[in-house]
CSV table of C-alpha atoms in Angstrom, one decimal:
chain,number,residue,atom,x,y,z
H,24,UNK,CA,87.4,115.7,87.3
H,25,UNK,CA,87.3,118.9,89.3
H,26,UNK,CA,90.7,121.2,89.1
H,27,UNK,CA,91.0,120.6,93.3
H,28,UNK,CA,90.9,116.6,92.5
H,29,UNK,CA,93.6,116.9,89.5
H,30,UNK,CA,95.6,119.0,92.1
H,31,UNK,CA,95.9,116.5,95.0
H,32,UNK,CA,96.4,113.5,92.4
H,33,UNK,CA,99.6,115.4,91.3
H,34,UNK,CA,100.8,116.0,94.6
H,35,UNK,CA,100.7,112.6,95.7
H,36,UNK,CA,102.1,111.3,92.3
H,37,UNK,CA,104.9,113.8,93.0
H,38,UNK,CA,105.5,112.4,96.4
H,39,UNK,CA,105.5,109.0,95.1
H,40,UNK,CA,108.0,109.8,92.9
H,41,UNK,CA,110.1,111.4,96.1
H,42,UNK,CA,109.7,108.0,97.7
H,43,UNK,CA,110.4,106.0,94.8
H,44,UNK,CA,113.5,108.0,94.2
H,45,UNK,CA,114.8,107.2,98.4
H,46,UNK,CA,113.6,103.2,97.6
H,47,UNK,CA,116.3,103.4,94.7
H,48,UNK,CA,119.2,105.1,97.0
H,49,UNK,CA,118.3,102.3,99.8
H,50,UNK,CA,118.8,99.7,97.4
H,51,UNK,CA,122.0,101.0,96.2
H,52,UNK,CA,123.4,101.6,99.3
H,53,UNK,CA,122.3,98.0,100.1
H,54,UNK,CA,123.9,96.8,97.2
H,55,UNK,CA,127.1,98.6,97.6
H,56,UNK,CA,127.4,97.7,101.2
H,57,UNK,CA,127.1,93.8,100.1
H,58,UNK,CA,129.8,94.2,97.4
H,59,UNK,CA,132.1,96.3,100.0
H,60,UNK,CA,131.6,93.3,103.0
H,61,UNK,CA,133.9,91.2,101.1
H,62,UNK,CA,137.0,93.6,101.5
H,63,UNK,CA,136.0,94.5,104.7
H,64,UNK,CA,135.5,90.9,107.1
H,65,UNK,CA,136.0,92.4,110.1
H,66,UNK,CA,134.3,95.1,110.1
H,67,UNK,CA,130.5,94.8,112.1
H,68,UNK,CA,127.5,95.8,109.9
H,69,UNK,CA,125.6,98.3,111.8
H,70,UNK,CA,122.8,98.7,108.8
H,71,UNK,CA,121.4,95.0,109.3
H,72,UNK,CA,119.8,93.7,112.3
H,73,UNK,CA,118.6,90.7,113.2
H,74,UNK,CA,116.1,90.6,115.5
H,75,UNK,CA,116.0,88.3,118.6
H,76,UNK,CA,113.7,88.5,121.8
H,77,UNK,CA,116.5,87.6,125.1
H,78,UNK,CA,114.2,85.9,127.5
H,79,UNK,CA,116.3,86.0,131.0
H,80,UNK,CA,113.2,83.4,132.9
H,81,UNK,CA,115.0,80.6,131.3
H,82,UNK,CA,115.1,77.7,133.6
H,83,UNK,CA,118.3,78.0,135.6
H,84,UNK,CA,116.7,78.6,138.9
H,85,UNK,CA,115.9,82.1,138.6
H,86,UNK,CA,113.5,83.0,141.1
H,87,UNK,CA,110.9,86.0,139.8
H,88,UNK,CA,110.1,88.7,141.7
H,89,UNK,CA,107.5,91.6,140.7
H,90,UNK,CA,109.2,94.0,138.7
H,91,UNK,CA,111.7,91.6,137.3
H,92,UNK,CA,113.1,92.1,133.6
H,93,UNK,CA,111.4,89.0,131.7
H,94,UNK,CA,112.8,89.3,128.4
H,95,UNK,CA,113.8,92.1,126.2
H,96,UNK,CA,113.8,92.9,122.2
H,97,UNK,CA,117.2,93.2,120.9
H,98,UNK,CA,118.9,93.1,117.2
H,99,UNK,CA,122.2,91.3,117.2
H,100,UNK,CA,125.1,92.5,114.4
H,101,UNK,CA,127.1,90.0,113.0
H,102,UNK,CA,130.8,91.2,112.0
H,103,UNK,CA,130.7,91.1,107.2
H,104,UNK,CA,133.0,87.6,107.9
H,105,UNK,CA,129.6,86.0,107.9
H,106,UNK,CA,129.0,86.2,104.9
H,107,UNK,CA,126.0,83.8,104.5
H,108,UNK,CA,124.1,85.1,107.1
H,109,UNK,CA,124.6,89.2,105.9
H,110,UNK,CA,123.9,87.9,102.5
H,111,UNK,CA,120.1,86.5,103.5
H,112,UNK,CA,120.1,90.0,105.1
H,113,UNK,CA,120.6,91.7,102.4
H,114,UNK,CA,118.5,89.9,100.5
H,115,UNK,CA,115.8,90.6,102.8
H,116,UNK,CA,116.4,94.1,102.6
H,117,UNK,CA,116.7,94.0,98.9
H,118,UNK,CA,113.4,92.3,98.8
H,119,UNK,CA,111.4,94.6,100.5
H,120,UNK,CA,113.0,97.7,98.8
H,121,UNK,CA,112.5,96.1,95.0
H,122,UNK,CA,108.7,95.3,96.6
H,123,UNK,CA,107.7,99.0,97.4
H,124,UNK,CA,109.9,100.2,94.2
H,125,UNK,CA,107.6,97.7,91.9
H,126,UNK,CA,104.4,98.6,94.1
H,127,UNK,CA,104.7,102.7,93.7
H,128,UNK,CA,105.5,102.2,90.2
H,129,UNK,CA,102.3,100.6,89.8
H,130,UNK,CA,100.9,103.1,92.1
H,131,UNK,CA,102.1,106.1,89.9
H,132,UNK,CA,100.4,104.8,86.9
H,133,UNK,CA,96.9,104.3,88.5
H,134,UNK,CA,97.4,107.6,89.6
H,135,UNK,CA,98.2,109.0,86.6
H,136,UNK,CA,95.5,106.9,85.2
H,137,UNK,CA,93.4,109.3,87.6
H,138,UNK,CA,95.4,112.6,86.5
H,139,UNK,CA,94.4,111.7,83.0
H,140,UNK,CA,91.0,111.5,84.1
H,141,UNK,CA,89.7,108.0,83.5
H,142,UNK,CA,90.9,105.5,86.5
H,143,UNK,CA,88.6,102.9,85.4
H,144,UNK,CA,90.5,100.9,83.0
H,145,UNK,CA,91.4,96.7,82.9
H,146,UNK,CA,95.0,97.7,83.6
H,147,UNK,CA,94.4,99.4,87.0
H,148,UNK,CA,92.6,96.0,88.0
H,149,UNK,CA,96.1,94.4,87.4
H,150,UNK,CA,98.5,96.6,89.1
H,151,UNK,CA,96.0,96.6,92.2
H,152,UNK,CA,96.2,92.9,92.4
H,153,UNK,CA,100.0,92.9,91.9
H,154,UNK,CA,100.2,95.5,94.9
H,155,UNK,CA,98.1,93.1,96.8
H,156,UNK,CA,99.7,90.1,96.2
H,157,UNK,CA,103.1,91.8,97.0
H,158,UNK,CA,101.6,92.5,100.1
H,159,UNK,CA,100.8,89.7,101.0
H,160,UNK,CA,103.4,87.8,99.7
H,161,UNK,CA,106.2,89.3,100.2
H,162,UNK,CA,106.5,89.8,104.0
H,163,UNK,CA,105.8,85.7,104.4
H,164,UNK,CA,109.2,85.6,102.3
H,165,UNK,CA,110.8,87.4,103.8
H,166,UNK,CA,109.9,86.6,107.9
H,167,UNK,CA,110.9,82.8,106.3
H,168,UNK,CA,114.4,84.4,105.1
H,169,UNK,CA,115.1,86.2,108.7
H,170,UNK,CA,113.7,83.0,110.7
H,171,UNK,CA,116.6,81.3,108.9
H,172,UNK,CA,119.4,83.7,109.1
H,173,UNK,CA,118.3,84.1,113.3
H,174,UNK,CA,118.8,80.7,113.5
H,175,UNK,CA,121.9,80.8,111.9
H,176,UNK,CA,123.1,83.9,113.7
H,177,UNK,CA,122.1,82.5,117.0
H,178,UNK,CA,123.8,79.6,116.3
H,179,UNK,CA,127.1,81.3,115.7
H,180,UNK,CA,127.1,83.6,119.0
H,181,UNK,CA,130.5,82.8,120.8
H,182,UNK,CA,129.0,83.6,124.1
H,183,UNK,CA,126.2,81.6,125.8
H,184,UNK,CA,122.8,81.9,124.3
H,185,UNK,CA,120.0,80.6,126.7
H,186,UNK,CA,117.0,82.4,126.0
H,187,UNK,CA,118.1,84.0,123.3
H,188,UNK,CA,115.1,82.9,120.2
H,189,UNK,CA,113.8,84.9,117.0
H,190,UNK,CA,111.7,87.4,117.7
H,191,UNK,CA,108.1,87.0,116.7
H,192,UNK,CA,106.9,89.9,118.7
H,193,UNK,CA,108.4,91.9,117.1
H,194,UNK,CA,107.4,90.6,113.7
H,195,UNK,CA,103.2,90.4,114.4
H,196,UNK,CA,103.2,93.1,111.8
H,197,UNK,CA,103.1,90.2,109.5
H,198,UNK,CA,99.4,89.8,110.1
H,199,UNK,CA,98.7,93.3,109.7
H,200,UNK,CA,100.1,93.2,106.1
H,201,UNK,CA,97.8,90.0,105.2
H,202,UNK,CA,94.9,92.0,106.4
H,203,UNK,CA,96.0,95.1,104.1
H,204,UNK,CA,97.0,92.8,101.3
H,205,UNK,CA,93.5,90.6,101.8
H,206,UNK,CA,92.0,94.0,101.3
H,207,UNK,CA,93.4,95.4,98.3
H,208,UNK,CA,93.0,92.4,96.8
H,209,UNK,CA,88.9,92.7,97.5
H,210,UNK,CA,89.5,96.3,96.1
H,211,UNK,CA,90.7,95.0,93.1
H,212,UNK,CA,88.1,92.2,92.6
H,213,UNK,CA,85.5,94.8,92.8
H,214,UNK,CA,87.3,97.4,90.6
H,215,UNK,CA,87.6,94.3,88.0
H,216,UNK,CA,84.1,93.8,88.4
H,217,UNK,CA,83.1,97.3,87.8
H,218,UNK,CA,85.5,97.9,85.1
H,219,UNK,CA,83.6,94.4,83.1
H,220,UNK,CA,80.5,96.6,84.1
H,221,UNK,CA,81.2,99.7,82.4
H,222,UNK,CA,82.9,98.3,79.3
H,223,UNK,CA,79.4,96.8,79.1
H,224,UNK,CA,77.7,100.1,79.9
H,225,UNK,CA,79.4,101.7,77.2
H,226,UNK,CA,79.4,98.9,74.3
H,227,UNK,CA,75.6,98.8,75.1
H,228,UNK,CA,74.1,101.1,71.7
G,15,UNK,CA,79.2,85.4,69.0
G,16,UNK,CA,76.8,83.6,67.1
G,17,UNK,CA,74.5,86.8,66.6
G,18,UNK,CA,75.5,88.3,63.4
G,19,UNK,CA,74.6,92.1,62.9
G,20,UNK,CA,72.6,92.7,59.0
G,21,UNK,CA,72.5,96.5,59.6
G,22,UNK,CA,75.1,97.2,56.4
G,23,UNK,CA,73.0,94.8,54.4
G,24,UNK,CA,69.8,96.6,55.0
G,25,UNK,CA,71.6,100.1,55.0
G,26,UNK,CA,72.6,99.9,51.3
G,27,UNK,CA,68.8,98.3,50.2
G,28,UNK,CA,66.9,101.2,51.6
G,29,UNK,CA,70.2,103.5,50.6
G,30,UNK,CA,71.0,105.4,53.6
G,31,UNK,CA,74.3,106.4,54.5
G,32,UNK,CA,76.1,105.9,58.1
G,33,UNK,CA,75.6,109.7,58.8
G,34,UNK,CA,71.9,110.1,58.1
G,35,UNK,CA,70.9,106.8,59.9
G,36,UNK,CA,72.4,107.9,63.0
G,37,UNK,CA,70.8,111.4,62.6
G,38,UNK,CA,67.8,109.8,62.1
G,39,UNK,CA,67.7,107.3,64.8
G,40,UNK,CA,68.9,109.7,67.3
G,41,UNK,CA,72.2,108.1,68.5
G,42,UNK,CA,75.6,109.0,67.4
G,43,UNK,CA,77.5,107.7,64.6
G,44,UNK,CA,80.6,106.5,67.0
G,45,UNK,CA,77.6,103.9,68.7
G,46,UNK,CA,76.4,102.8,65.2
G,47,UNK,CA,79.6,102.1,64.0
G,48,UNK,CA,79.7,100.1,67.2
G,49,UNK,CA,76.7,98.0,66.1
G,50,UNK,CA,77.8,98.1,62.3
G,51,UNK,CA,81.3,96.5,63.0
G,52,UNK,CA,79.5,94.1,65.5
G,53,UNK,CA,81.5,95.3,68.4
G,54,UNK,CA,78.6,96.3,70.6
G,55,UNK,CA,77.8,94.0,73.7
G,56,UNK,CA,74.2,94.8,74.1
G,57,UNK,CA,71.6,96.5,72.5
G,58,UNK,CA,68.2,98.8,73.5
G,59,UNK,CA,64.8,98.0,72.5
G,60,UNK,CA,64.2,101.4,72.3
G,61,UNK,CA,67.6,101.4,69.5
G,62,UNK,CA,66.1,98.5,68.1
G,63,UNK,CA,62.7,100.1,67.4
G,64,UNK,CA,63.9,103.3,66.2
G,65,UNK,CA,66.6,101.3,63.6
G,66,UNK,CA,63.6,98.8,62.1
G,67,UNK,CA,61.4,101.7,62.1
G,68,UNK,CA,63.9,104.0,60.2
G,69,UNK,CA,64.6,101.3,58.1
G,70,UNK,CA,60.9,100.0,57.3
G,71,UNK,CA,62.0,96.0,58.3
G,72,UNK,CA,62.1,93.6,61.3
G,73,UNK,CA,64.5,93.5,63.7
G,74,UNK,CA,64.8,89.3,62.0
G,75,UNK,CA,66.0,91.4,58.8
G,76,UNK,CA,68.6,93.5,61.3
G,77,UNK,CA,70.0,90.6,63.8
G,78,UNK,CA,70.4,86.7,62.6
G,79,UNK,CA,72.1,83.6,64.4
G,80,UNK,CA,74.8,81.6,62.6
């Protein structure tokens, strides 16, 4: 390992460590502002949204002209009285943050894996297919935890709601993350694969 | 594995120690304790011939299947 390589793997383990360090403050601002909504009911939660797409061509005899608002991406805020629906919120939120804190951890020790100067070890085939199956995994839970707290949420407007659904629009990052997560997890089959390799290499006399 | 490594057995008839062997063969003693302790995966012809030829035997005396 050349000293430039060495250099650049401590910088990024140093700024994993930066964003591991704002994933644990997120979470226990998260944590605190769950604990807090029960002594608080009517105050509104700014920090979660829920989003919905509010389609206005909804049947009732509106006639379209060109250059007519369709439908529009919105995030509705439900006051900490419901507490069900800020609590699947929160554990969305807590999900994803306890996802990326577990996937840098396992990111700082392959790079100090690489720091210490030998990467290729059985371990780092692990903790790449952990990270992959987090990614891949984890977004389906939670887009399964906000579908149901939408639902909920939309349900308990006081106003009417035509054409007010979830929003998958907004959410078709969720296929982008199976594609990343489908490819780490080919990484880490062919690290694996080359890791069995070299053990072989070397116990070959 | 079924493939049982002789090489101490033949080691102490012909009387060489770990040290010389390994200078003698030309590979280092960390590999050939590899092969000794039976930990090795794979080994060269070219090993082979050197260790039988050092050793004056076959490689039937070194290797055996149990």
């Amino acid at each position: 390992m050349t000293k430039n390589g060495n250099l650049s793997a401590k910088t990024i383990y140093s700024l994993l460590s930066i964003a591991l360090g704002m994933n644990i403050g997120l979470l226990l601002i998260i944590i605190f502002m769950l604990f807090s909504s029960f002594f608080s009911p009517g105050v509104i939660r700014y920090f979660s949204n829920i989003p919905v797409l509010i389609n206005f061509n909804n049947g009732l005899g509106w006639k379209m002209q060109n250059g007519d608002l369709i439908n529009m991406h919105g995030s509705l805020k439900l006051a900490n009285s419901y507490y069900g629906i800020n609590l699947l919120i929160s554990i969305c939120q807590m999900l994803i943050l306890l996802g990326s804190v577990n996937c840098i951890i396992l990111l700082r020790k392959i790079v100090n894996t690489v720091i210490a100067g030998d990467p290729f070890v059985p371990q780092n085939g692990k903790r790449l297919r952990i990270i992959s199956l987090i990614i891949i995994f984890l977004p389906i839970i939670i887009q399964l935890n906000v579908w149901v707290a939408t639902k909920q949420a939309i349900s308990a407007l006081q106003y009417p709601r035509w054409g007010i659904r979830f929003d998958f629009l907004d959410n078709s990052s969720l296929i982008t993350y199976i594609v990343i997560g489908i490819f780490v997890f080919i990484v880490s089959e062919v690290f694996r694969i080359g890791i069995s390799l070299k053990e072989e290499q070397e116990l070959t006399v | 594995m079924s493939i049982r490594i002789n090489l101490d057995v033949m080691m102490a008839k012909r009387k060489v120690s770990l040290n010389e062997l390994a200078d003698k063969v030309g590979i280092t003693q960390a590999n050939l304790s590899i092969l000794k302790n039976e930990k090795a995966k794979a080994i060269r012809f070219s090993t082979l011939e050197k260790l039988c030829e050092v050793l004056e035997c076959q490689p039937g005396d070194l290797l055996e299947n149990k």
